[in-house]
Amino acid sequence: MKVLKLISRNTVRHRLRTSLTILGMAIAVMAFCVIRTAIIAWYASAETAAPDRLIVRNAISLTFELPISYGDKILEIEGVNAVSHASWFGGVYIDPKNFFPRFAVDAESYLAIYPEYPIPEEQREAFLRDKNSAIAGIQLADRFGWEIGDIITLQGDIYPGTFEFVLRGIYTGAKENTDEGTMFFHFDYIDEVMRQTLPGRDGSVGTFVVRIDDPARAAEISETIDALFVNSLAETKTETEEAFTLGFVEFSGQIIQGLQVISIMVIGIILLVLGNTMAMTARERINEYAVMKTLGFRGPHIVGLILGESVVIAVLGGLLGLGLSWLVIPGMRAALSVFLPAFPLEPITLILGFAAALLVGILASVFPIIKALRTSIVDGLRIID
Amino acid sequence: MAEPLVRVQNVFKSYYRDRLEIPVLRDINLDIARGEFLGLMGPSGSGKTTLLNLIAGIDRPSAGTIMVDQQDIAKLSDRQMANWRSRNIGFVFQFYNLMPVLNAFENVELPLLLTRLSKSERRRQVETALGVVGLSDRMDHYPNQLSGGQEQRVAIARAIATDPDLILADEPTGDLDKQSAEDVMSLLVQLNTEYQKTIIMVTHDPRAAESAHLVQHLDKGELAEREAMR
């Protein structure tokens, strides 16, 4: 009990230094939690994938397209119950910085295959009726203040030209982590413009989305689809939606690896911050430890004092960092919703953040403890404050 | 003849600096009787503090034996030595060496935390010790709220809190003004005469040395003359 009192009083002995160390710990733990959350968010998109959906793309690369006629052939395969297609539009909305995903789709079949994008029935009907119409997620609409009936003009790049869309519907994601930052419009409208302005550029789509009866047959049906187009001008690569999404994540593999390295470096930095504080602390108190040893206190008592103080500072910094994460991450979630629809602060992240702080608290005390224990009483007593 | 409380026999002590042996004490033989007040004097580097540290069990001799109350302390393990110190030695430092984050009461209580005394027993011992040094009214004061003399008296209270037979003082007046030094010396004399504490005191101060029964001089690590003071 008295040792705890001594630890607590030692902790607040240099208030400014302790406060700055705790603050440094807190910011580092918050950075750790934010980075971990970003990594989780990156992979979270794959979690929204449905097991009964396959994605068919050009075997060479996503940047190569597939003939739209493939859709009917795929639909004939046994076990396939619906086919749609989606093409990445790219383009610019007013300014390149206003980035958001835009897809040209076969509207009716696409909405049927993706029930997670529900829109009110009258909006759905209006969207399907009007070829130059579009729908947008509620976050996207809120971001730009769009309302039903607004004209949205996109400057195409992959599909050159100026395209005007009437916003006919706004969807709210059916699940918590459903992307609400995307705009969908009719492929027919884009294709028609291409046919008129760039003949030969029409009739091709980016990917097919295939819904199957039995998710257990995904591999078999994928092989059947790919076999159907083998030795054709545009061979296909079919995979589950989850594998397809993870493939996208792998495109960003170096970024994720970089983030993981940074998160480890953050732990290293907080170790140095606290280690430096504890080293200074122990150096200043070598004389006191010598006095305590003279009085009969032994190594375990000295270890308890140094370790206790280090852990107290680390835990306080860690808890403050977790609190900051809890405050900051919702704001980041809102800011990054277009790029990372799910940005969840998960319990495992909080546990890891706290565990990292605790580990740092223990490790930071190792060298000061060794120094304090190795310093003889006689040498310690020679040191005068 | 009664067995001395402290018997130092054929003690040598050397330190090593970069493999270079530096002899500090050479063939020291010294008996200190129970209830004696011995002053150790000598020029800087003569080995006074080293001898005191050896008797206190905070350093070990290179050769020879040190018997304290018939216990050969050089044979004790580090752990046994720490326990032995906590029970048998009261140490008074030149610079008081109080814990700045603990008040006077808590500083005096510190060595008692290593005993099996209950909280109320510890309180009684601390109050007694602080009463002996005349600081009953300063229990709640922190070291930075006390004068140098008061700090040294708290340090003396800490040294006697466990009621050891032997008190070792390393220049206890070295950092004090004249009046405070006299107060501290009066206190040590009182501990020696009234409470029968055996005291070994290293000092440079001839006035402080006058309080001792005997003054043992050291020179270049060897015992020199011994003079009776009172």
Coordinates of C-alpha atoms in Angstrom, one line a residue:
Chain A
M1 CA 0.0 0.0 0.0
K2 CA 2.8 2.4 1.0
V3 CA 4.7 1.4 -2.2
L4 CA 1.6 2.3 -4.2
K5 CA 1.6 5.7 -2.5
L6 CA 5.3 6.1 -3.2
I7 CA 4.6 5.2 -6.9
S8 CA 1.7 7.6 -7.2
R9 CA 3.7 10.5 -5.6
N10 CA 6.7 9.8 -7.7
T11 CA 4.6 9.8 -10.8
V12 CA 3.4 13.4 -10.2
R13 CA 6.8 14.6 -8.9
H14 CA 7.6 16.3 -12.2
R15 CA 4.2 17.3 -13.3
L16 CA 5.1 18.9 -16.6
R17 CA 7.4 16.0 -17.7
T18 CA 4.8 13.4 -16.7
S19 CA 2.0 15.3 -18.3
L20 CA 3.9 15.7 -21.6
T21 CA 4.9 12.0 -21.5
I22 CA 1.3 11.0 -20.9
L23 CA 0.1 13.3 -23.7
G24 CA 2.8 11.9 -26.1
M25 CA 1.7 8.4 -25.2
A26 CA -2.0 9.3 -25.7
I27 CA -1.3 10.8 -29.2
A28 CA 0.7 7.8 -30.2
V29 CA -1.9 5.3 -29.0
M30 CA -4.5 7.3 -30.8
A31 CA -2.4 7.2 -34.0
F32 CA -2.0 3.5 -33.5
C33 CA -5.8 3.0 -33.2
V34 CA -6.5 5.2 -36.2
I35 CA -4.0 3.3 -38.4
R36 CA -5.4 0.0 -37.2
T37 CA -8.9 1.2 -37.9
A38 CA -7.9 2.3 -41.4
I39 CA -6.4 -1.1 -42.1
I40 CA -9.6 -2.8 -40.9
A41 CA -11.6 -0.4 -43.0
W42 CA -9.6 -1.3 -46.0
Y43 CA -10.6 -4.9 -45.6
A44 CA -14.1 -4.2 -44.5
S45 CA -15.3 -3.7 -48.0
A46 CA -14.7 -7.4 -48.6
E47 CA -17.0 -8.2 -45.7
T48 CA -20.0 -6.7 -47.5
A49 CA -19.6 -9.1 -50.4
A50 CA -22.4 -11.6 -50.9
P51 CA -21.4 -15.3 -51.2
D52 CA -23.8 -15.9 -54.1
R53 CA -22.3 -13.2 -56.3
L54 CA -19.5 -13.7 -58.8
I55 CA -17.6 -11.1 -60.7
V56 CA -16.5 -11.7 -64.2
R57 CA -13.8 -9.5 -65.6
N58 CA -11.3 -9.6 -68.5
A59 CA -8.5 -12.1 -67.7
I60 CA -5.8 -9.7 -68.7
S61 CA -6.7 -6.9 -66.4
L62 CA -9.6 -4.9 -65.1
T63 CA -8.8 -2.1 -67.5
F64 CA -9.7 -4.3 -70.4
E65 CA -13.4 -4.6 -71.1
L66 CA -15.7 -7.5 -72.1
P67 CA -18.2 -7.7 -74.8
I68 CA -21.7 -6.9 -73.5
S69 CA -22.9 -10.0 -75.4
Y70 CA -21.2 -12.2 -72.8
G71 CA -24.0 -11.5 -70.4
D72 CA -26.6 -13.6 -72.2
K73 CA -24.2 -16.5 -72.6
I74 CA -23.4 -16.4 -68.9
L75 CA -27.1 -16.4 -68.0
E76 CA -27.6 -19.7 -69.8
I77 CA -25.2 -21.5 -67.5
E78 CA -26.8 -23.9 -65.1
G79 CA -26.8 -22.5 -61.6
V80 CA -26.8 -18.8 -62.7
N81 CA -30.0 -17.0 -61.9
A82 CA -29.2 -13.4 -62.8
V83 CA -26.6 -11.4 -64.6
S84 CA -25.9 -7.7 -64.6
H85 CA -23.0 -5.5 -65.5
A86 CA -21.2 -2.5 -64.2
S87 CA -18.6 -0.2 -65.7
W88 CA -16.3 2.2 -63.9
F89 CA -17.1 5.6 -65.4
G90 CA -14.3 7.7 -63.9
G91 CA -14.9 11.3 -64.9
V92 CA -15.0 14.6 -63.0
Y93 CA -17.7 16.3 -61.1
I94 CA -17.1 20.0 -61.3
D95 CA -13.5 19.6 -59.9
P96 CA -11.2 16.6 -59.8
K97 CA -11.1 16.8 -56.0
N98 CA -14.8 15.9 -55.9
F99 CA -14.0 12.3 -56.2
F100 CA -16.6 9.6 -55.7
P101 CA -17.2 6.2 -57.3
R102 CA -19.5 6.3 -60.4
F103 CA -20.8 3.3 -62.2
A104 CA -22.7 2.8 -65.4
V105 CA -24.9 -0.2 -64.8
D106 CA -27.7 -2.2 -66.2
A107 CA -30.1 -0.6 -63.8
E108 CA -32.9 -3.1 -63.4
S109 CA -30.8 -6.2 -63.1
Y110 CA -28.2 -4.5 -61.0
L111 CA -30.7 -3.3 -58.4
A112 CA -32.1 -6.8 -58.3
I113 CA -28.8 -8.4 -57.6
Y114 CA -27.8 -5.7 -55.1
P115 CA -30.6 -5.5 -52.5
E116 CA -28.3 -3.6 -50.2
Y117 CA -29.0 -0.5 -52.2
P118 CA -32.8 -0.1 -51.5
I119 CA -34.6 3.0 -52.8
P120 CA -38.3 3.9 -52.4
E121 CA -40.4 2.3 -55.1
E122 CA -41.5 5.5 -56.8
Q123 CA -37.9 6.6 -57.0
R124 CA -36.9 3.2 -58.4
E125 CA -39.5 3.4 -61.1
A126 CA -38.5 6.9 -62.0
F127 CA -34.9 5.8 -62.3
L128 CA -35.7 2.8 -64.5
R129 CA -38.0 4.9 -66.7
D130 CA -35.6 7.7 -67.4
K131 CA -32.4 6.7 -69.3
N132 CA -30.4 9.7 -68.4
S133 CA -31.2 9.5 -64.7
A134 CA -29.1 8.5 -61.8
I135 CA -29.3 7.4 -58.1
A136 CA -26.8 8.3 -55.4
G137 CA -26.1 7.1 -51.9
I138 CA -27.4 9.3 -49.1
Q139 CA -23.9 10.3 -47.9
L140 CA -22.9 11.4 -51.4
A141 CA -26.2 13.4 -51.7
D142 CA -25.6 15.0 -48.4
R143 CA -22.0 15.8 -49.3
F144 CA -23.0 17.8 -52.3
G145 CA -26.4 18.9 -51.2
W146 CA -28.2 17.0 -54.0
E147 CA -31.9 16.6 -54.0
I148 CA -34.2 14.6 -56.1
G149 CA -34.6 16.3 -59.5
D150 CA -31.2 18.0 -59.5
I151 CA -29.1 17.9 -62.6
I152 CA -25.6 16.4 -62.1
T153 CA -23.1 17.0 -64.8
L154 CA -20.1 14.7 -65.2
Q155 CA -17.2 15.3 -67.5
G156 CA -16.2 11.9 -68.8
D157 CA -12.6 10.7 -69.4
I158 CA -12.8 7.0 -69.9
Y159 CA -16.0 7.7 -71.7
P160 CA -15.2 11.1 -73.3
G161 CA -18.0 13.7 -73.4
T162 CA -20.2 15.7 -71.1
F163 CA -23.0 13.8 -69.5
E164 CA -26.0 15.2 -67.6
F165 CA -27.9 13.1 -65.2
V166 CA -31.2 13.8 -63.4
L167 CA -31.1 12.5 -59.8
R168 CA -34.1 10.3 -59.5
G169 CA -33.3 8.4 -56.3
I170 CA -31.3 8.4 -53.1
Y171 CA -30.5 5.1 -51.5
T172 CA -29.7 4.4 -47.8
G173 CA -27.6 1.3 -47.3
A174 CA -29.4 -1.8 -46.1
K175 CA -26.5 -2.7 -43.8
E176 CA -24.4 -0.5 -41.5
N177 CA -21.2 -1.0 -43.6
T178 CA -22.9 -0.6 -47.0
D179 CA -21.3 2.0 -49.1
E180 CA -23.5 5.1 -49.4
G181 CA -21.1 7.2 -51.4
T182 CA -21.6 5.9 -54.9
M183 CA -23.5 7.1 -57.9
F184 CA -25.2 4.7 -60.4
F185 CA -26.6 5.6 -63.8
H186 CA -27.7 3.8 -66.9
F187 CA -25.1 2.1 -69.1
D188 CA -27.4 2.4 -72.1
Y189 CA -27.1 6.2 -71.9
I190 CA -23.3 6.1 -71.9
D191 CA -23.2 3.4 -74.6
E192 CA -25.5 5.3 -76.8
V193 CA -23.3 8.4 -76.6
M194 CA -20.3 6.3 -77.4
R195 CA -22.0 4.7 -80.4
Q196 CA -22.6 8.2 -81.7
T197 CA -19.3 9.9 -80.9
L198 CA -16.8 7.1 -80.7
P199 CA -18.0 4.1 -82.8
G200 CA -16.3 0.9 -81.7
R201 CA -16.0 2.1 -78.1
D202 CA -19.5 1.0 -77.5
G203 CA -20.8 -2.5 -76.6
S204 CA -18.2 -3.2 -73.9
V205 CA -18.6 -3.4 -70.2
G206 CA -16.1 -3.5 -67.3
T207 CA -17.4 -6.4 -65.3
F208 CA -20.4 -8.7 -65.1
V209 CA -22.1 -9.5 -61.8
V210 CA -23.4 -13.0 -61.7
R211 CA -25.9 -14.3 -59.1
I212 CA -25.8 -18.0 -58.5
D213 CA -28.3 -20.4 -56.9
D214 CA -25.8 -22.1 -54.6
P215 CA -22.7 -20.4 -53.1
A216 CA -21.2 -23.8 -52.6
R217 CA -20.9 -24.1 -56.4
A218 CA -19.1 -20.8 -56.8
A219 CA -15.8 -22.3 -57.9
E220 CA -17.4 -24.8 -60.3
I221 CA -19.6 -22.1 -62.0
S222 CA -16.6 -19.7 -62.1
E223 CA -14.6 -22.4 -64.0
T224 CA -17.6 -23.0 -66.3
I225 CA -17.8 -19.3 -67.1
D226 CA -14.1 -18.9 -67.8
A227 CA -14.2 -22.1 -69.9
L228 CA -16.9 -20.7 -72.0
F229 CA -14.7 -17.8 -73.2
V230 CA -11.4 -19.6 -73.4
N231 CA -9.5 -18.8 -76.6
S232 CA -11.8 -15.9 -77.3
L233 CA -10.6 -12.4 -77.9
A234 CA -11.6 -11.5 -74.4
E235 CA -10.9 -14.4 -72.0
T236 CA -12.5 -14.0 -68.6
K237 CA -11.5 -14.4 -65.0
T238 CA -14.4 -15.2 -62.7
E239 CA -14.1 -15.1 -58.9
T240 CA -16.4 -14.6 -55.9
E241 CA -17.2 -11.0 -55.1
E242 CA -15.2 -11.3 -51.9
A243 CA -12.1 -12.5 -53.8
F244 CA -12.6 -9.7 -56.3
T245 CA -12.8 -7.1 -53.6
L246 CA -9.8 -8.5 -51.8
G247 CA -8.0 -8.3 -55.1
F248 CA -8.6 -4.6 -55.0
V249 CA -7.3 -4.4 -51.5
E250 CA -4.2 -6.3 -52.7
F251 CA -3.7 -3.5 -55.3
S252 CA -3.2 -1.3 -52.2
G253 CA -1.0 -3.9 -50.6
Q254 CA 2.0 -1.6 -50.3
I255 CA -0.1 1.1 -48.7
I256 CA -1.4 -1.3 -46.2
Q257 CA 2.0 -2.7 -45.5
G258 CA 3.2 0.9 -45.1
L259 CA 0.4 1.5 -42.6
Q260 CA 1.3 -1.6 -40.7
V261 CA 4.9 -0.6 -40.6
I262 CA 3.9 2.9 -39.4
S263 CA 1.7 1.4 -36.7
I264 CA 4.7 -0.6 -35.4
M265 CA 6.9 2.5 -35.6
V266 CA 4.4 4.4 -33.5
I267 CA 4.8 1.8 -30.8
G268 CA 8.5 2.2 -31.1
I269 CA 8.2 6.0 -30.8
I270 CA 6.1 5.8 -27.7
L271 CA 8.6 3.2 -26.3
L272 CA 11.3 5.8 -26.8
V273 CA 9.3 8.6 -25.3
L274 CA 8.4 6.7 -22.2
G275 CA 11.8 5.0 -22.0
N276 CA 13.5 8.4 -22.1
T277 CA 11.3 9.7 -19.3
M278 CA 11.9 6.6 -17.2
A279 CA 15.6 6.7 -17.8
M280 CA 15.7 10.3 -16.7
T281 CA 13.6 9.4 -13.7
A282 CA 15.7 6.5 -12.6
R283 CA 18.9 8.4 -13.1
E284 CA 17.7 11.2 -10.9
R285 CA 16.6 8.7 -8.2
I286 CA 19.7 6.5 -8.1
N287 CA 20.6 8.2 -4.8
E288 CA 17.1 7.5 -3.4
Y289 CA 17.2 3.9 -4.5
A290 CA 20.7 3.6 -2.7
V291 CA 19.2 5.0 0.4
M292 CA 16.3 2.6 0.3
K293 CA 18.7 -0.3 -0.2
T294 CA 20.7 0.9 2.8
L295 CA 17.5 0.8 4.8
G296 CA 17.0 -2.8 3.8
F297 CA 14.8 -2.5 0.8
R298 CA 15.8 -5.1 -1.8
G299 CA 15.8 -5.5 -5.6
P300 CA 12.1 -6.4 -5.9
H301 CA 11.1 -3.2 -4.1
I302 CA 13.1 -1.1 -6.5
V303 CA 11.8 -3.0 -9.5
G304 CA 8.2 -2.4 -8.2
L305 CA 8.8 1.3 -7.8
I306 CA 10.3 1.8 -11.3
L307 CA 8.0 -0.6 -13.1
G308 CA 5.0 0.7 -11.2
E309 CA 5.6 4.3 -12.2
S310 CA 6.3 3.3 -15.8
V311 CA 3.1 1.3 -16.1
V312 CA 1.0 4.0 -14.4
I313 CA 2.2 6.6 -16.9
A314 CA 1.7 4.1 -19.8
V315 CA -1.8 3.2 -18.7
L316 CA -2.8 6.8 -18.2
G317 CA -1.4 7.7 -21.6
G318 CA -3.1 4.6 -23.1
L319 CA -6.5 5.3 -21.6
L320 CA -6.3 8.9 -22.8
G321 CA -5.3 7.7 -26.2
L322 CA -8.2 5.4 -26.4
G323 CA -10.5 8.2 -25.3
L324 CA -9.1 10.4 -28.1
S325 CA -9.5 7.6 -30.6
W326 CA -13.2 7.3 -29.6
L327 CA -13.6 11.0 -30.2
V328 CA -11.6 11.3 -33.4
I329 CA -12.5 8.2 -35.3
P330 CA -16.2 9.1 -35.9
G331 CA -15.1 12.4 -37.4
M332 CA -12.7 10.5 -39.7
R333 CA -15.4 8.0 -40.6
A334 CA -17.6 10.9 -41.8
A335 CA -14.7 12.5 -43.7
L336 CA -13.5 9.3 -45.4
S337 CA -16.9 7.8 -46.0
V338 CA -16.5 8.2 -49.8
F339 CA -13.3 6.2 -49.9
L340 CA -13.8 3.9 -46.9
P341 CA -17.5 3.4 -46.3
A342 CA -16.9 1.4 -43.1
F343 CA -14.4 2.9 -40.6
P344 CA -15.2 1.0 -37.5
L345 CA -13.4 1.5 -34.1
E346 CA -13.5 -2.2 -33.2
P347 CA -13.1 -3.6 -29.6
I348 CA -10.0 -5.5 -30.8
T349 CA -8.4 -2.2 -31.8
L350 CA -9.0 -0.7 -28.4
I351 CA -7.7 -3.9 -26.7
L352 CA -4.5 -3.8 -28.9
G353 CA -4.0 -0.1 -28.2
F354 CA -4.2 -0.7 -24.5
A355 CA -2.0 -3.8 -24.7
A356 CA 0.5 -1.8 -26.7
A357 CA 0.6 0.9 -24.0
L358 CA 0.9 -1.7 -21.3
L359 CA 3.7 -3.5 -23.1
V360 CA 5.5 -0.2 -23.7
G361 CA 5.1 0.6 -20.0
I362 CA 6.8 -2.6 -19.0
L363 CA 9.6 -2.4 -21.7
A364 CA 10.4 1.2 -20.9
S365 CA 11.2 0.3 -17.3
V366 CA 13.6 -2.5 -18.2
F367 CA 16.8 -0.4 -18.7
P368 CA 16.2 1.9 -15.8
I369 CA 15.6 -1.2 -13.6
I370 CA 18.8 -2.8 -14.8
K371 CA 20.7 0.5 -14.1
A372 CA 19.1 0.9 -10.7
L373 CA 19.8 -2.7 -9.7
R374 CA 23.4 -2.7 -11.0
T375 CA 24.3 0.5 -9.3
S376 CA 25.9 -0.5 -5.9
I377 CA 24.7 1.3 -2.8
V378 CA 28.1 2.9 -2.4
D379 CA 28.1 4.3 -5.9
G380 CA 24.5 5.4 -5.5
L381 CA 25.1 7.2 -2.3
R382 CA 28.0 9.2 -3.9
I383 CA 25.5 10.8 -6.3
I384 CA 24.2 14.0 -4.8
D385 CA 21.1 15.7 -6.2
Chain B
M1 CA 36.0 -9.1 29.1
A2 CA 32.7 -8.4 27.2
E3 CA 32.6 -9.2 23.5
P4 CA 32.8 -5.9 21.5
L5 CA 29.7 -5.1 19.4
V6 CA 31.8 -4.5 16.4
R7 CA 35.0 -6.4 15.7
V8 CA 37.0 -5.6 12.5
Q9 CA 39.8 -8.1 11.9
N10 CA 42.5 -7.9 9.2
V11 CA 40.2 -6.0 6.8
F12 CA 41.5 -4.9 3.4
K13 CA 39.5 -3.1 0.9
S14 CA 40.5 -2.2 -2.7
Y15 CA 38.6 -0.7 -5.5
Y16 CA 39.3 -1.2 -9.2
R17 CA 39.3 1.5 -11.8
D18 CA 40.0 0.1 -15.3
R19 CA 41.7 -3.0 -13.8
L20 CA 43.9 -0.8 -11.7
E21 CA 43.7 -1.8 -8.0
I22 CA 43.3 1.1 -5.7
P23 CA 43.8 0.0 -2.1
V24 CA 41.6 2.0 0.3
L25 CA 41.9 0.1 3.6
R26 CA 44.9 -1.9 4.7
D27 CA 44.9 -4.4 7.5
I28 CA 42.3 -2.7 9.7
N29 CA 41.8 -4.2 13.2
L30 CA 39.3 -2.4 15.4
D31 CA 37.0 -3.3 18.3
I32 CA 34.1 -1.1 19.2
A33 CA 32.5 -1.9 22.5
R34 CA 28.7 -1.9 23.1
G35 CA 27.6 1.6 24.1
E36 CA 30.6 3.3 22.7
F37 CA 30.6 6.5 20.8
L38 CA 33.5 6.4 18.3
G39 CA 34.5 9.2 16.0
L40 CA 36.4 8.3 12.8
M41 CA 38.6 11.1 11.6
G42 CA 41.2 11.5 8.9
P43 CA 41.9 13.4 5.7
S44 CA 39.9 12.9 2.6
G45 CA 40.6 9.6 1.0
S46 CA 41.8 8.1 4.2
G47 CA 39.1 5.4 4.1
K48 CA 36.8 6.6 6.9
T49 CA 33.6 6.3 4.9
T50 CA 34.7 3.1 3.3
L51 CA 35.2 1.6 6.8
L52 CA 31.8 2.9 7.9
N53 CA 30.2 1.3 4.8
L54 CA 31.8 -2.0 5.5
I55 CA 30.6 -2.0 9.1
A56 CA 27.1 -1.0 7.8
G57 CA 27.1 -3.9 5.5
I58 CA 26.5 -1.8 2.4
D59 CA 29.9 -2.8 1.0
R60 CA 32.1 -5.9 1.4
P61 CA 35.7 -6.2 2.4
S62 CA 38.2 -7.5 -0.1
A63 CA 39.7 -9.6 2.8
G64 CA 39.2 -10.0 6.5
T65 CA 36.1 -10.3 8.7
I66 CA 33.7 -7.9 10.2
M67 CA 31.7 -9.2 13.2
V68 CA 28.8 -7.2 14.4
D69 CA 27.1 -8.6 17.5
Q70 CA 29.0 -11.9 16.8
Q71 CA 27.6 -12.1 13.2
D72 CA 30.1 -12.3 10.4
I73 CA 28.4 -10.0 8.0
A74 CA 30.7 -10.6 5.1
K75 CA 29.3 -14.2 4.9
L76 CA 25.7 -13.0 4.5
S77 CA 24.1 -13.1 1.0
D78 CA 22.9 -9.8 -0.4
R79 CA 19.3 -10.7 0.6
Q80 CA 20.4 -11.7 4.2
M81 CA 22.6 -8.6 4.3
A82 CA 19.6 -6.3 3.4
N83 CA 17.4 -8.0 6.1
W84 CA 20.3 -7.7 8.6
R85 CA 20.7 -4.0 7.9
S86 CA 17.0 -3.3 8.3
R87 CA 17.1 -4.9 11.8
N88 CA 20.5 -3.9 13.1
I89 CA 21.7 -0.7 11.6
G90 CA 20.6 2.9 11.7
F91 CA 22.3 5.1 9.1
V92 CA 22.6 8.9 9.2
F93 CA 23.8 10.5 6.0
Q94 CA 25.6 13.8 5.5
F95 CA 22.9 15.1 3.2
Y96 CA 20.0 13.6 5.2
N97 CA 18.7 11.6 2.2
L98 CA 15.0 11.9 3.0
M99 CA 12.5 10.9 0.4
P100 CA 11.2 14.3 -0.9
V101 CA 7.8 12.9 -1.8
L102 CA 7.2 11.6 1.8
N103 CA 6.5 13.7 4.8
A104 CA 8.4 13.4 8.1
F105 CA 6.1 10.7 9.5
E106 CA 6.3 8.6 6.3
N107 CA 10.1 9.0 6.0
V108 CA 10.5 7.7 9.5
E109 CA 8.0 4.9 8.9
L110 CA 9.9 3.8 5.7
P111 CA 12.3 1.2 7.4
L112 CA 9.4 0.0 9.6
L113 CA 7.6 -1.1 6.4
L114 CA 10.1 -4.0 6.2
T115 CA 9.0 -5.3 9.6
R116 CA 6.0 -7.2 10.6
L117 CA 4.7 -4.4 12.8
S118 CA 1.0 -3.5 12.5
K119 CA 0.0 -0.1 11.3
S120 CA -0.8 1.1 14.9
E121 CA 2.5 -0.3 16.1
R122 CA 4.4 1.5 13.4
R123 CA 2.6 4.7 14.2
R124 CA 3.6 4.4 17.8
Q125 CA 7.3 3.8 16.9
V126 CA 7.3 6.7 14.5
E127 CA 5.7 9.0 17.0
T128 CA 8.2 7.9 19.6
A129 CA 11.2 8.4 17.3
L130 CA 10.0 11.8 16.2
G131 CA 9.4 12.7 19.8
V132 CA 13.0 11.8 20.7
V133 CA 14.3 14.1 18.1
G134 CA 11.9 16.8 19.1
L135 CA 9.9 17.0 15.9
S136 CA 6.5 15.7 17.0
D137 CA 4.9 18.9 15.6
R138 CA 6.5 18.4 12.2
M139 CA 5.1 15.0 11.3
D140 CA 3.2 16.2 8.3
H141 CA 5.9 18.4 6.9
Y142 CA 7.7 17.5 3.8
P143 CA 11.5 17.7 3.6
N144 CA 11.3 20.9 1.6
Q145 CA 9.3 22.5 4.4
L146 CA 12.0 21.7 7.0
S147 CA 15.3 23.4 7.8
G148 CA 18.6 21.4 7.3
G149 CA 18.8 20.7 11.0
Q150 CA 15.2 19.5 11.1
E151 CA 15.8 17.3 8.1
Q152 CA 18.8 15.7 9.8
R153 CA 16.8 15.2 12.9
V154 CA 14.1 13.4 10.9
A155 CA 16.9 11.3 9.4
I156 CA 18.1 10.4 12.9
A157 CA 14.5 9.5 13.8
R158 CA 14.4 7.3 10.8
A159 CA 17.7 5.7 11.9
I160 CA 16.4 4.9 15.3
A161 CA 12.8 3.9 14.3
T162 CA 13.6 0.2 14.2
D163 CA 15.5 0.6 17.5
P164 CA 18.9 -0.7 16.2
D165 CA 21.8 -1.2 18.6
L166 CA 24.2 0.4 16.2
I167 CA 24.0 3.9 14.6
L168 CA 26.4 4.8 11.9
A169 CA 26.6 8.5 10.9
D170 CA 28.6 9.7 7.9
E171 CA 29.5 13.4 8.6
P172 CA 26.1 14.1 10.1
T173 CA 26.9 17.8 10.7
G174 CA 28.8 18.3 7.4
D175 CA 26.0 20.2 5.8
L176 CA 24.6 22.1 8.8
D177 CA 25.2 25.5 10.3
K178 CA 26.8 25.7 13.7
Q179 CA 23.7 25.8 15.8
S180 CA 22.0 23.0 13.9
A181 CA 25.2 21.0 14.1
E182 CA 25.3 21.4 17.9
D183 CA 21.7 20.3 18.1
V184 CA 22.3 17.2 16.1
M185 CA 25.4 16.3 18.1
S186 CA 23.4 16.8 21.3
L187 CA 20.9 14.4 20.0
L188 CA 23.5 11.8 19.1
V189 CA 25.0 12.1 22.5
Q190 CA 21.5 11.7 24.0
L191 CA 21.0 8.5 22.0
N192 CA 24.3 7.2 23.2
T193 CA 23.9 8.1 26.9
E194 CA 20.1 7.7 27.4
Y195 CA 19.3 5.0 24.9
Q196 CA 22.7 3.1 25.0
K197 CA 23.1 3.2 21.3
T198 CA 26.5 2.4 20.0
I199 CA 27.5 5.1 17.6
I200 CA 30.2 5.3 14.9
M201 CA 30.5 8.7 13.4
V202 CA 32.7 9.8 10.5
T203 CA 33.5 13.5 10.8
H204 CA 35.9 16.2 9.7
D205 CA 34.6 18.5 12.4
P206 CA 36.8 18.5 15.6
R207 CA 33.9 20.1 17.6
A208 CA 31.6 17.2 16.6
A209 CA 34.4 14.7 17.4
E210 CA 34.5 16.1 20.9
S211 CA 31.1 14.5 21.5
A212 CA 32.6 11.0 21.0
H213 CA 34.2 8.9 23.7
L214 CA 37.0 8.0 21.4
V215 CA 38.3 9.3 18.1
Q216 CA 40.1 6.8 15.8
H217 CA 42.2 8.5 13.2
L218 CA 42.8 6.9 9.8
D219 CA 45.6 7.9 7.4
K220 CA 46.1 6.5 3.9
G221 CA 43.8 3.5 4.6
E222 CA 45.5 2.5 7.9
L223 CA 44.6 3.1 11.5
A224 CA 46.5 5.9 13.1
E225 CA 46.4 7.3 16.6
R226 CA 43.4 6.8 18.9
E227 CA 42.4 9.5 21.4
A228 CA 40.0 9.6 24.2
M229 CA 37.7 12.6 24.2
R230 CA 35.3 12.3 27.2

